[in-house]
Coordinates of C-alpha atoms in Angstrom, one line a residue:
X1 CA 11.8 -41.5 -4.9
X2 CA 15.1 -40.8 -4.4
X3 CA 16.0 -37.7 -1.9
X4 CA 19.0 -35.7 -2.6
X5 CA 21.4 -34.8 0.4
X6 CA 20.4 -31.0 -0.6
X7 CA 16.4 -31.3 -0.5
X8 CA 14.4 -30.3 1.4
X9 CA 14.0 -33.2 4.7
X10 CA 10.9 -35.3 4.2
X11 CA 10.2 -35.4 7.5
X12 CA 8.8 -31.7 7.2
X13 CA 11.6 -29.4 9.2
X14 CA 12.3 -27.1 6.6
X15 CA 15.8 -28.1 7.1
X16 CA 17.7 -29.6 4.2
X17 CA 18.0 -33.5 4.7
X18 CA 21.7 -33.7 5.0
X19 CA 21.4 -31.7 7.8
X20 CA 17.8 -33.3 9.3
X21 CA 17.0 -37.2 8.9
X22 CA 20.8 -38.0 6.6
X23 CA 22.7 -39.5 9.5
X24 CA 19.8 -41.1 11.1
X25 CA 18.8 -43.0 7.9
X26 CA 21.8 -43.8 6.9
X27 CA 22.7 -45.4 10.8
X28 CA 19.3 -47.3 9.5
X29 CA 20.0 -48.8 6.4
X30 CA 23.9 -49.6 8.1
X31 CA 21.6 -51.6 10.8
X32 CA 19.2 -53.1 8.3
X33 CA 22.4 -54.2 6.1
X34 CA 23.9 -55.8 8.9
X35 CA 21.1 -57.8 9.7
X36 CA 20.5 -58.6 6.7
X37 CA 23.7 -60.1 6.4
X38 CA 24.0 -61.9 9.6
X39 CA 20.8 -63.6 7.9
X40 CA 21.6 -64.4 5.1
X41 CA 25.6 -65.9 6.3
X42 CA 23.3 -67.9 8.8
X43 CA 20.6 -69.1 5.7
X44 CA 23.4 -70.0 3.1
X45 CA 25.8 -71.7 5.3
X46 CA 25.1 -75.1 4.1
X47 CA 25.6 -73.5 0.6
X48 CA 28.4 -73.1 -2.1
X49 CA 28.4 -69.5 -2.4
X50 CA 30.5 -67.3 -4.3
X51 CA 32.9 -65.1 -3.2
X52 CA 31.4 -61.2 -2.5
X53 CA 33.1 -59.3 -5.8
X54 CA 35.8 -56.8 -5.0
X55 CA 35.5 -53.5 -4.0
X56 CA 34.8 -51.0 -6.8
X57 CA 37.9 -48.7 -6.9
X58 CA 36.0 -45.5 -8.5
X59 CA 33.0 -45.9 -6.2
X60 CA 35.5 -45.7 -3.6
X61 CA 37.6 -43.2 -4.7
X62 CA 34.0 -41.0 -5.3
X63 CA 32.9 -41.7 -2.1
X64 CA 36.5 -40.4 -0.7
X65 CA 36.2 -37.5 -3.1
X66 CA 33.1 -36.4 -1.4
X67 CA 34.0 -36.7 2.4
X68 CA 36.8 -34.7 1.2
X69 CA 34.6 -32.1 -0.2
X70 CA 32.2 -31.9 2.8
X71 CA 34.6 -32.0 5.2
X72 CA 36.6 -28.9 3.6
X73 CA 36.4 -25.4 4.4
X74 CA 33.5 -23.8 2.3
X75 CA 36.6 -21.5 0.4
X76 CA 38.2 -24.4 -0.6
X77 CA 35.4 -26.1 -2.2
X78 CA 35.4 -24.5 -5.9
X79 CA 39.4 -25.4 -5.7
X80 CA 38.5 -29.4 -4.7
X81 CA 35.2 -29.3 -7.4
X82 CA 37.9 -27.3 -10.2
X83 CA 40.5 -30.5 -9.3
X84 CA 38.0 -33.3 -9.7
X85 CA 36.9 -32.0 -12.9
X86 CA 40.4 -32.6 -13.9
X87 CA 40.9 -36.1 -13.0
X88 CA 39.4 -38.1 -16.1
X89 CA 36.5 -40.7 -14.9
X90 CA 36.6 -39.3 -11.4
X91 CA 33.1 -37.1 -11.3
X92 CA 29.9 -39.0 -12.5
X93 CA 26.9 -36.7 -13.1
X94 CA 25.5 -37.3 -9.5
X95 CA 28.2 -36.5 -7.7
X96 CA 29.0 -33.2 -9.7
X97 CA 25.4 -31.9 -9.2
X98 CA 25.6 -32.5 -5.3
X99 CA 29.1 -30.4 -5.4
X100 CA 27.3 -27.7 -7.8
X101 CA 24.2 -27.6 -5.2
X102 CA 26.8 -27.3 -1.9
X103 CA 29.0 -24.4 -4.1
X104 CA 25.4 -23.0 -4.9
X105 CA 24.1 -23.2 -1.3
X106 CA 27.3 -21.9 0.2
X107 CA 29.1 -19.3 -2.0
X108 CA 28.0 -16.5 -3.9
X109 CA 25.9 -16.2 -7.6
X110 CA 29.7 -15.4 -9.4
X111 CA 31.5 -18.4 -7.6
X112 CA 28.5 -20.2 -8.4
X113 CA 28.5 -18.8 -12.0
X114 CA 31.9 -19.5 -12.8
X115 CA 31.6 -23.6 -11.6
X116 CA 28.7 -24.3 -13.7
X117 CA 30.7 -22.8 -16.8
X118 CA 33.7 -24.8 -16.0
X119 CA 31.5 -28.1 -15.8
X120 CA 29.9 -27.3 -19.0
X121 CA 33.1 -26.1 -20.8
X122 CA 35.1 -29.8 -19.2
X123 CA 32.7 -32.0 -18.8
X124 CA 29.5 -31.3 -21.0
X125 CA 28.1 -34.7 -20.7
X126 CA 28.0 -34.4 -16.8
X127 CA 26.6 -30.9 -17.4
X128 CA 23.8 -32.1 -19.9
X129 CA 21.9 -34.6 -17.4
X130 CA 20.9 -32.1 -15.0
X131 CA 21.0 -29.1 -17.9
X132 CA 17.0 -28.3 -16.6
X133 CA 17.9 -27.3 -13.1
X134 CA 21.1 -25.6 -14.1
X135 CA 19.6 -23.3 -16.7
X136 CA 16.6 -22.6 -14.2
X137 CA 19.2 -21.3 -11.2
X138 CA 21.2 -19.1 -13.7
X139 CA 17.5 -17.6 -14.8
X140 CA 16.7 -16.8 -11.4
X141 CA 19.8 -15.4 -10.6
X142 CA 19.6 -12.8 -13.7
X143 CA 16.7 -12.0 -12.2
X144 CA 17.6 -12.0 -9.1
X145 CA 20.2 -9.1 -9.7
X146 CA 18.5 -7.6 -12.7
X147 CA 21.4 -8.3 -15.1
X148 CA 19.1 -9.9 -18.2
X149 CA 22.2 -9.7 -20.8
X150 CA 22.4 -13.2 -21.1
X151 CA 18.6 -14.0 -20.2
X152 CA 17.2 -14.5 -23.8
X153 CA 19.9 -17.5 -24.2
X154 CA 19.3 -19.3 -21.1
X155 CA 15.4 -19.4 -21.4
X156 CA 16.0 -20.4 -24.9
X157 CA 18.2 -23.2 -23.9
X158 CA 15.4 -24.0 -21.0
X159 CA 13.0 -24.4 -23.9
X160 CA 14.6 -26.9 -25.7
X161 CA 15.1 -29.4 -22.5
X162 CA 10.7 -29.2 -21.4
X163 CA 10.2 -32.2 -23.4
X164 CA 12.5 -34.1 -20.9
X165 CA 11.8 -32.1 -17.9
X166 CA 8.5 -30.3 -17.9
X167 CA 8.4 -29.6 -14.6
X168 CA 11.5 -27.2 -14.1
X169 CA 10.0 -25.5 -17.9
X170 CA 7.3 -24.7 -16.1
X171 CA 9.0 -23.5 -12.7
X172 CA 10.9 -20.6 -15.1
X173 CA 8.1 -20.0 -16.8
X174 CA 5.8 -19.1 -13.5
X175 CA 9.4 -17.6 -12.5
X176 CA 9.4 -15.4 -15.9
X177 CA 5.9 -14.7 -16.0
X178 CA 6.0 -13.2 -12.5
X179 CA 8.9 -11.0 -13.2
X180 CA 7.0 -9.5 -16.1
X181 CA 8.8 -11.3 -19.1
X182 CA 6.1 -11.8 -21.0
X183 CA 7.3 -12.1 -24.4
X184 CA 10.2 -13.9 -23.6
X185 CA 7.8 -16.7 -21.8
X186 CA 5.3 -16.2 -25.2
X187 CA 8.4 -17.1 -26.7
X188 CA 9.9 -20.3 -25.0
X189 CA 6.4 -22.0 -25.3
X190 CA 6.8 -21.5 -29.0
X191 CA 9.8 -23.0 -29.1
X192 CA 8.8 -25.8 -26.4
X193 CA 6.1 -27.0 -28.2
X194 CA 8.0 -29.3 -30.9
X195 CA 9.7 -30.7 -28.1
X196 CA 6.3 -31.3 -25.5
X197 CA 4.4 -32.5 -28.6
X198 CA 6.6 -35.6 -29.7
X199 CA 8.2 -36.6 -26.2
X200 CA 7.4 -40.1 -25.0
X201 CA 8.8 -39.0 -21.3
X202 CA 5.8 -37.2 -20.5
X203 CA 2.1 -37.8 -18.9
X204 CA -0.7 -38.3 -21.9
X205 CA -2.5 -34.8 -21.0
X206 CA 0.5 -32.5 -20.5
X207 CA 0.5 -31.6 -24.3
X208 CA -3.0 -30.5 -24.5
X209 CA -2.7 -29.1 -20.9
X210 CA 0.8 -27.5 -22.4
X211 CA -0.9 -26.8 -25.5
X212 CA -3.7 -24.5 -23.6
X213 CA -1.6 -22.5 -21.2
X214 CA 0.7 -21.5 -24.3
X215 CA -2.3 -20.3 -26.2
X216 CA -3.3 -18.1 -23.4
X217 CA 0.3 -16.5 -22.4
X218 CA 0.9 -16.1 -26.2
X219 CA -2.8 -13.8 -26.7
X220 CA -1.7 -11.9 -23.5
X221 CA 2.0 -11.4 -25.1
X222 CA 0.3 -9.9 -28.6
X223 CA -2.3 -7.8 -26.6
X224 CA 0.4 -6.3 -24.6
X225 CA 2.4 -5.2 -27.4
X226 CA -1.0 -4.0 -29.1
X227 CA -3.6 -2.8 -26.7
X228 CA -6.3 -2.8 -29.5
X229 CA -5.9 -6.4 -30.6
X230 CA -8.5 -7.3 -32.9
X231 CA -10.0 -11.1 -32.7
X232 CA -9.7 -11.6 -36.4
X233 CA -6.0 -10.2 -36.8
X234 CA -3.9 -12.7 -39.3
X235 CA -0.4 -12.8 -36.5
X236 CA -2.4 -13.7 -33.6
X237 CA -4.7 -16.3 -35.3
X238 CA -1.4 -18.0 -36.4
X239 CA 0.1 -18.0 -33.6
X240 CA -2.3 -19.5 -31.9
X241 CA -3.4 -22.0 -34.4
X242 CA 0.4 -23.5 -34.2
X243 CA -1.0 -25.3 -30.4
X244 CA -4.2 -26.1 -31.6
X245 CA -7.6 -25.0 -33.5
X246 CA -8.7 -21.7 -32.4
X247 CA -12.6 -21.2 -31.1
X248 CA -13.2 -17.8 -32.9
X249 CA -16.2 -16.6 -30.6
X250 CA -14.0 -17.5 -26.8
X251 CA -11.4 -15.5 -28.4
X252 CA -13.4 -12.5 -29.3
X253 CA -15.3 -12.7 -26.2
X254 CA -11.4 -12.9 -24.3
X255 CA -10.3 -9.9 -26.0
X256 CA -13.5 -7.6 -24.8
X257 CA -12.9 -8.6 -21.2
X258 CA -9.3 -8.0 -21.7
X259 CA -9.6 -4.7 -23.2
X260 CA -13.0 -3.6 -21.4
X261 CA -15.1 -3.5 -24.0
X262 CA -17.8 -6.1 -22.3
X263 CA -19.3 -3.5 -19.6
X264 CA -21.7 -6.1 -18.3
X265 CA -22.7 -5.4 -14.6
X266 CA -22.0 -8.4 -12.2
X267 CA -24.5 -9.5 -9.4
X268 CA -23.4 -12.2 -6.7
X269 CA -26.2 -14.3 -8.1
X270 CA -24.2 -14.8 -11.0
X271 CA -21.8 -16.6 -9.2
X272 CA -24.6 -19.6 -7.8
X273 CA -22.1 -22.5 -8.4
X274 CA -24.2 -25.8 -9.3
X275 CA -22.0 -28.0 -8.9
X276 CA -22.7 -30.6 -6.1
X277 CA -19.7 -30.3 -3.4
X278 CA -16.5 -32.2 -3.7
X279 CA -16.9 -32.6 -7.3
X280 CA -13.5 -32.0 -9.5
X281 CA -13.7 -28.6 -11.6
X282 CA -10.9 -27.7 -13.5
X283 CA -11.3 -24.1 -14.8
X284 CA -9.6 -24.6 -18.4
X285 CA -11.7 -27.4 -19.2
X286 CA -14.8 -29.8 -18.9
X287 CA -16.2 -32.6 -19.6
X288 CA -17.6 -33.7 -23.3
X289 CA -20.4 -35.1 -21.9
X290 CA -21.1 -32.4 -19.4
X291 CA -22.2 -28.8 -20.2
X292 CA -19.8 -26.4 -18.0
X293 CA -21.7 -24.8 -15.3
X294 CA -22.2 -21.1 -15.7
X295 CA -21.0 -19.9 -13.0
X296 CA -17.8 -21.0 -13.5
X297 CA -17.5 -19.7 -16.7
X298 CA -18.6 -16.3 -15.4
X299 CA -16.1 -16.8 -12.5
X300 CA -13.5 -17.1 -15.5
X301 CA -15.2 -13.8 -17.5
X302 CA -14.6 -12.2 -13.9
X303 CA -11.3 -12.6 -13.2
X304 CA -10.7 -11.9 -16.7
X305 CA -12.0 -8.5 -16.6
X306 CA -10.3 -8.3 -12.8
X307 CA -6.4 -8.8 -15.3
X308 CA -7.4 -6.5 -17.7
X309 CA -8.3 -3.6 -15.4
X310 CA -5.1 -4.3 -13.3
X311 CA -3.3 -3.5 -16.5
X312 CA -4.8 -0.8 -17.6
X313 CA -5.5 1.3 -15.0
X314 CA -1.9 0.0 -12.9
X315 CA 0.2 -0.9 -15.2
X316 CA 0.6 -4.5 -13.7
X317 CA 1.7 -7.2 -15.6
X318 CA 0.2 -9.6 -17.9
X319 CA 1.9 -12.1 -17.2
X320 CA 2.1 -11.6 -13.2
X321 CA -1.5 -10.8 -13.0
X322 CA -2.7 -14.4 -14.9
X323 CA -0.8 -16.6 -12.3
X324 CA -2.7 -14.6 -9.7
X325 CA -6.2 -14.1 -11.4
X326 CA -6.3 -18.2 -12.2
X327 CA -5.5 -19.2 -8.3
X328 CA -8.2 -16.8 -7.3
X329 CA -10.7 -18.3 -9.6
X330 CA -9.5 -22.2 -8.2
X331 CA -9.3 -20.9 -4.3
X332 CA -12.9 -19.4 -5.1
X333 CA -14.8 -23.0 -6.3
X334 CA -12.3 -25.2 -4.0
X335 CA -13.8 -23.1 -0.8
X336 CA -17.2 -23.6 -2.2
X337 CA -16.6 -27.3 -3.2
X338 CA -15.3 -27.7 0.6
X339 CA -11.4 -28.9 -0.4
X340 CA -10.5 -26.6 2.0
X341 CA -12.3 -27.0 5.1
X342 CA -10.1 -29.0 8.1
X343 CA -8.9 -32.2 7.0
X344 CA -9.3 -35.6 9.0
X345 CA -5.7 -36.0 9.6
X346 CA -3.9 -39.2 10.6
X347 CA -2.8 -37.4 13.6
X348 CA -6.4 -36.0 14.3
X349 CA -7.7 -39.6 14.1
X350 CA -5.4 -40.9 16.6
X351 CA -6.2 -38.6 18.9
X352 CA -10.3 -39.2 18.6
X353 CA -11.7 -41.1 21.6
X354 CA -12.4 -44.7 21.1
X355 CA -16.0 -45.6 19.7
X356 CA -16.0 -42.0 17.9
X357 CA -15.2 -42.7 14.1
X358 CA -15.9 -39.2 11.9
X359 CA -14.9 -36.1 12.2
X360 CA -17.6 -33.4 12.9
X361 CA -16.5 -30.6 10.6
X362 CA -19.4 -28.0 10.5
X363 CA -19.4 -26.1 7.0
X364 CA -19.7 -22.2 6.8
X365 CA -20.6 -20.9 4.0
X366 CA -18.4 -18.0 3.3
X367 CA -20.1 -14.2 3.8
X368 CA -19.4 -13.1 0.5
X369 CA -18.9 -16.3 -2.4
X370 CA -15.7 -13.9 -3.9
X371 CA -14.1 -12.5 -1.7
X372 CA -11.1 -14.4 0.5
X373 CA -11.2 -14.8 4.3
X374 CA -7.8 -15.6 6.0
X375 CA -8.5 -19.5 7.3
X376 CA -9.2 -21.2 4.2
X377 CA -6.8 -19.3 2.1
X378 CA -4.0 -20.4 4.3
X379 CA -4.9 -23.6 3.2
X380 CA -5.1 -22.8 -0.4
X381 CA -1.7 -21.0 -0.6
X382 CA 0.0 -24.0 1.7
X383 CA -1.3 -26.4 -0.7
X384 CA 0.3 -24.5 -3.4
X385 CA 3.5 -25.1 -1.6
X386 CA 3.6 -28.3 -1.4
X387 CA 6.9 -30.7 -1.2
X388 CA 6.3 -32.7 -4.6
X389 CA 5.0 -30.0 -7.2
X390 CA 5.5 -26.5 -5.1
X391 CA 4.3 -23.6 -7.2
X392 CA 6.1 -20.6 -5.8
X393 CA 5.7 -18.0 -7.7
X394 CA 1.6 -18.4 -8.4
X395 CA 1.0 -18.6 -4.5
X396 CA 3.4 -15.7 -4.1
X397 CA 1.3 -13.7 -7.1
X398 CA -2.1 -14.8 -5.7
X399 CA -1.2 -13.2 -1.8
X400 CA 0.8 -10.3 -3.8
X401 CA -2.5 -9.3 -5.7
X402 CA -5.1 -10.0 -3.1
X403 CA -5.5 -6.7 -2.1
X404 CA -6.2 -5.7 -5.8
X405 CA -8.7 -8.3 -5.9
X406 CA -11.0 -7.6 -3.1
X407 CA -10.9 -3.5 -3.8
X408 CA -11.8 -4.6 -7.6
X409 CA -14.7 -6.7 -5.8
X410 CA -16.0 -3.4 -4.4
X411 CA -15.6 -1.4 -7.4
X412 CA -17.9 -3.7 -9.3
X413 CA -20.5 -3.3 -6.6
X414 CA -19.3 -7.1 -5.6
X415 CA -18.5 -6.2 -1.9
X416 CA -19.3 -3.3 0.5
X417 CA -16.7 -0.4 1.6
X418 CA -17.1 -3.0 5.2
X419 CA -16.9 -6.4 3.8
X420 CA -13.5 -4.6 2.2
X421 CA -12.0 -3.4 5.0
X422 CA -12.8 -6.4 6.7
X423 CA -11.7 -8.8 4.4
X424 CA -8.3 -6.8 4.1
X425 CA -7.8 -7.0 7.9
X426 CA -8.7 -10.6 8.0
X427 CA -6.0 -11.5 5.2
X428 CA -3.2 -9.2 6.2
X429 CA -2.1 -11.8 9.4
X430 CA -1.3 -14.0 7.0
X431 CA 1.1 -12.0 5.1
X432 CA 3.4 -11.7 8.1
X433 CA 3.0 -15.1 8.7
X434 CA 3.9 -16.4 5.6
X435 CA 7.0 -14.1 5.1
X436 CA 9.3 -16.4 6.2
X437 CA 8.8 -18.6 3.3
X438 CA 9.9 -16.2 0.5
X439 CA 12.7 -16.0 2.6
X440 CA 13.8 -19.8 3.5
X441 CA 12.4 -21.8 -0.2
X442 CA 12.7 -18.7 -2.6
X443 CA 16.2 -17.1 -3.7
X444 CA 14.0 -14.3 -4.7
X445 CA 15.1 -11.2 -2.9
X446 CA 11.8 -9.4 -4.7
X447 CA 8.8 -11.9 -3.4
X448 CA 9.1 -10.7 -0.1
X449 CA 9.2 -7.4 -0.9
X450 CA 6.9 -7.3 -3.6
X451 CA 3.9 -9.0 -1.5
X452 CA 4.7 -6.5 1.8
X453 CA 4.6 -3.3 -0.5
X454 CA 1.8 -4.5 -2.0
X455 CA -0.3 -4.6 1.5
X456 CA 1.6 -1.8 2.6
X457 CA -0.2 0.8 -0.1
X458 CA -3.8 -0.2 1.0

């Protein structure tokens, strides 16, 4: 996989790898080249070879543009990117998203703004490769500043790219969904789904996986704009029905721990996971063959009733809450399955005396099956964060609503007033610690904020 000059370094620095590991692969592949040239002038000397071709004259005069650009003064970048545009032939697709990504990095949301309109007033083609992850950075920065004038249109032209580029669909919609716009994300899965349905770009599952998580934002859009949603009413069936058939007795029982109508009492013995550890559970889904265990599906009924309280008795939203309620349940049966107990690293293997060949790990079991402690969701979250597929705005939720979580787990008897405050002190070193983060990968000024006020009102 190809890394751009403005992604993050694979080498794990944080640092962006222009500014990390650039020069010192590049020195490598000059070296490597050379070699490999010396070897082969040496190997086909007794041949007939043809001559090298010519130099390409608009690589070259690309490859000058951009030295130019990165060696100018930041304020003089828009000017050189505004100038290229204008030369016909000069800008390929590639080299006007790195100069939209350095004008992004280094100037502010209106300069920013205002070079992204040029490129897709001028040169629309160039503008329609990378379309995904321009649309996405104009979203966030409507957030960002609260101006959502123009937010409608941009998700809405989002929507219509997911069946090329699910993955940035689904970063603006966790993006969205955190920020609370609910029927707007309802919306772009609706309009989506034509496009994820009949795309030969993507994986096999992501339609049924897309097809699932657009059923569940659209019931929480039409119970949020009618808190006494009925399972039988005509609009919601529809809408629903357009992903895929609709199982009339999950629903009903959805809507009653939605709207608190199922008052049953929990015990922790309703939460005696049978699965055998290490196994793969996915919380949506299960296997044909398989009956799902029933704890999990309680786990599910729990966390459902833990979203719907957090709306109605705090106003929190929907949208928000679901990312959050849907880690908890994962971070819950991953701790129990053991995914998160110290890894055998490369590094820890190299270290191991000679003749020793496992790890010793020894396995607590957690003192309460439901309620966080601070080690293993540090792995959790930093999993979530990950280099390939990071999910942001979920891991921020989760840490965000943690606090809401564990006091819910006392009022249903779940935990005691102790295991609360101890839990709560346990987690809290990890909000500090993990501060940094919405700061360095999230152009978010509200994560950070959000998740300390959010610990600060225990």
């Amino acid at each position: 996989m190809k890394v751009g000059r403005n992604d993050p370094c694979p080498c794990g620095s944080g640092k962006k790898y222009k500014k990390c590991c650039l020069a010192k692969d590049e020195a490598a592949a000059r070296q490597s080249h050379a070699t490999s040239a010396a070897v082969q002038r040496e190997i086909g000397g007794s041949f007939d070879l043809p001559e090298p071709p010519p130099p390409n004259p608009l690589e070259e005069a690309r490859a000058a543009l951009w030295e130019e650009f990165e060696a100018a003064a930041t304020a003089e970048q828009p000017a050189l990117f505004r100038h290229a545009l204008a030369e016909p032939d000069l800008l390929d697709a590639e080299l006007a998203f790195e100069m939209i990504c350095a004008i992004r990095d280094n100037h502010d949301r209106a300069t920013f703004a205002e070079a992204l309109d040029t490129l897709r007033e001028q040169r629309p083609e160039l503008y329609e490769r990378d379309a995904p992850y321009y649309l996405d950075w104009r979203i966030a920065d409507a957030l960002a500043i609260g101006d959502l004038s123009h937010l409608a249109d941009l998700a809405a032209a989002l929507a219509e790219t997911a069946g090329k580029d699910l993955d940035t669909f689904y970063i603006a919609i966790d993006r969205l969904a955190y920020h609370g716009q609910l029927a707007l994300v309802a919306q772009m899965m609706a309009q989506a789904w034509p496009h994820v349905g009949e795309s030969q770009d993507l994986v096999p599952w992501a339609p049924e996986e897309f097809a699932q998580r657009a059923m569940d934002l659209t019931l929480l859009a039409h119970l949020d704009q009618d808190p006494d949603l009925r399972p039988d009413d005509l609009q919601l069936i529809a809408a629903l029905e357009a992903f895929a058939p609709v199982d009339r007795e999950r629903l009903a029982a959805h809507i009653a721990l939605l709207t608190g109508q199922d008052e049953r009492r929990w015990s922790l013995d309703d939460f005696a996971f049978q699965r055998r550890a290490g196994h793969e559970w996915d919380d949506e889904d299960e296997d044909e063959d398989e009956p799902r265990d029933p704890a999990a599906q309680r786990l599910d009924d729990l966390t459902l009733t833990f979203l719907g309280e957090l709306y109605r008795t705090q106003g929190s939203s929907l949208a928000k809450g679901d990312l959050a309620r849907k880690a908890i349940a994962r971070y819950i049966f991953d701790r129990y399955a053991g995914k998160l107990e110290p890894s055998d690293s490369p590094f820890e293997r190299a270290r191991r005396p000679k003749g020793r060949k496992t790890l010793s790990v020894v396995r607590r079991a957690p003192a309460n099956p439901l309620c966080p402690d601070r080690e293993t969701l540090d792995r959790f979250l930093g999993g979530m964060l990950n280099f390939i597929s990071p999910q942001y705005y979920e891991a921020a939720a989760t840490l965000e609503l943690t606090p809401a979580w564990i006091r819910f787990l006392e009022t249903h008897a779940l935990l005691t007033a102790e295991q609360r405050a101890a839990a709560l002190d346990d987690v809290r070193e990890l909000v500090a610690e993990a501060a940094p983060i919405w700061e360095r990968r999230i152009a978010d000024p509200l994560v950070g904020r959000n998740i300390q006020l959010a610990w600060e009102q225990l």
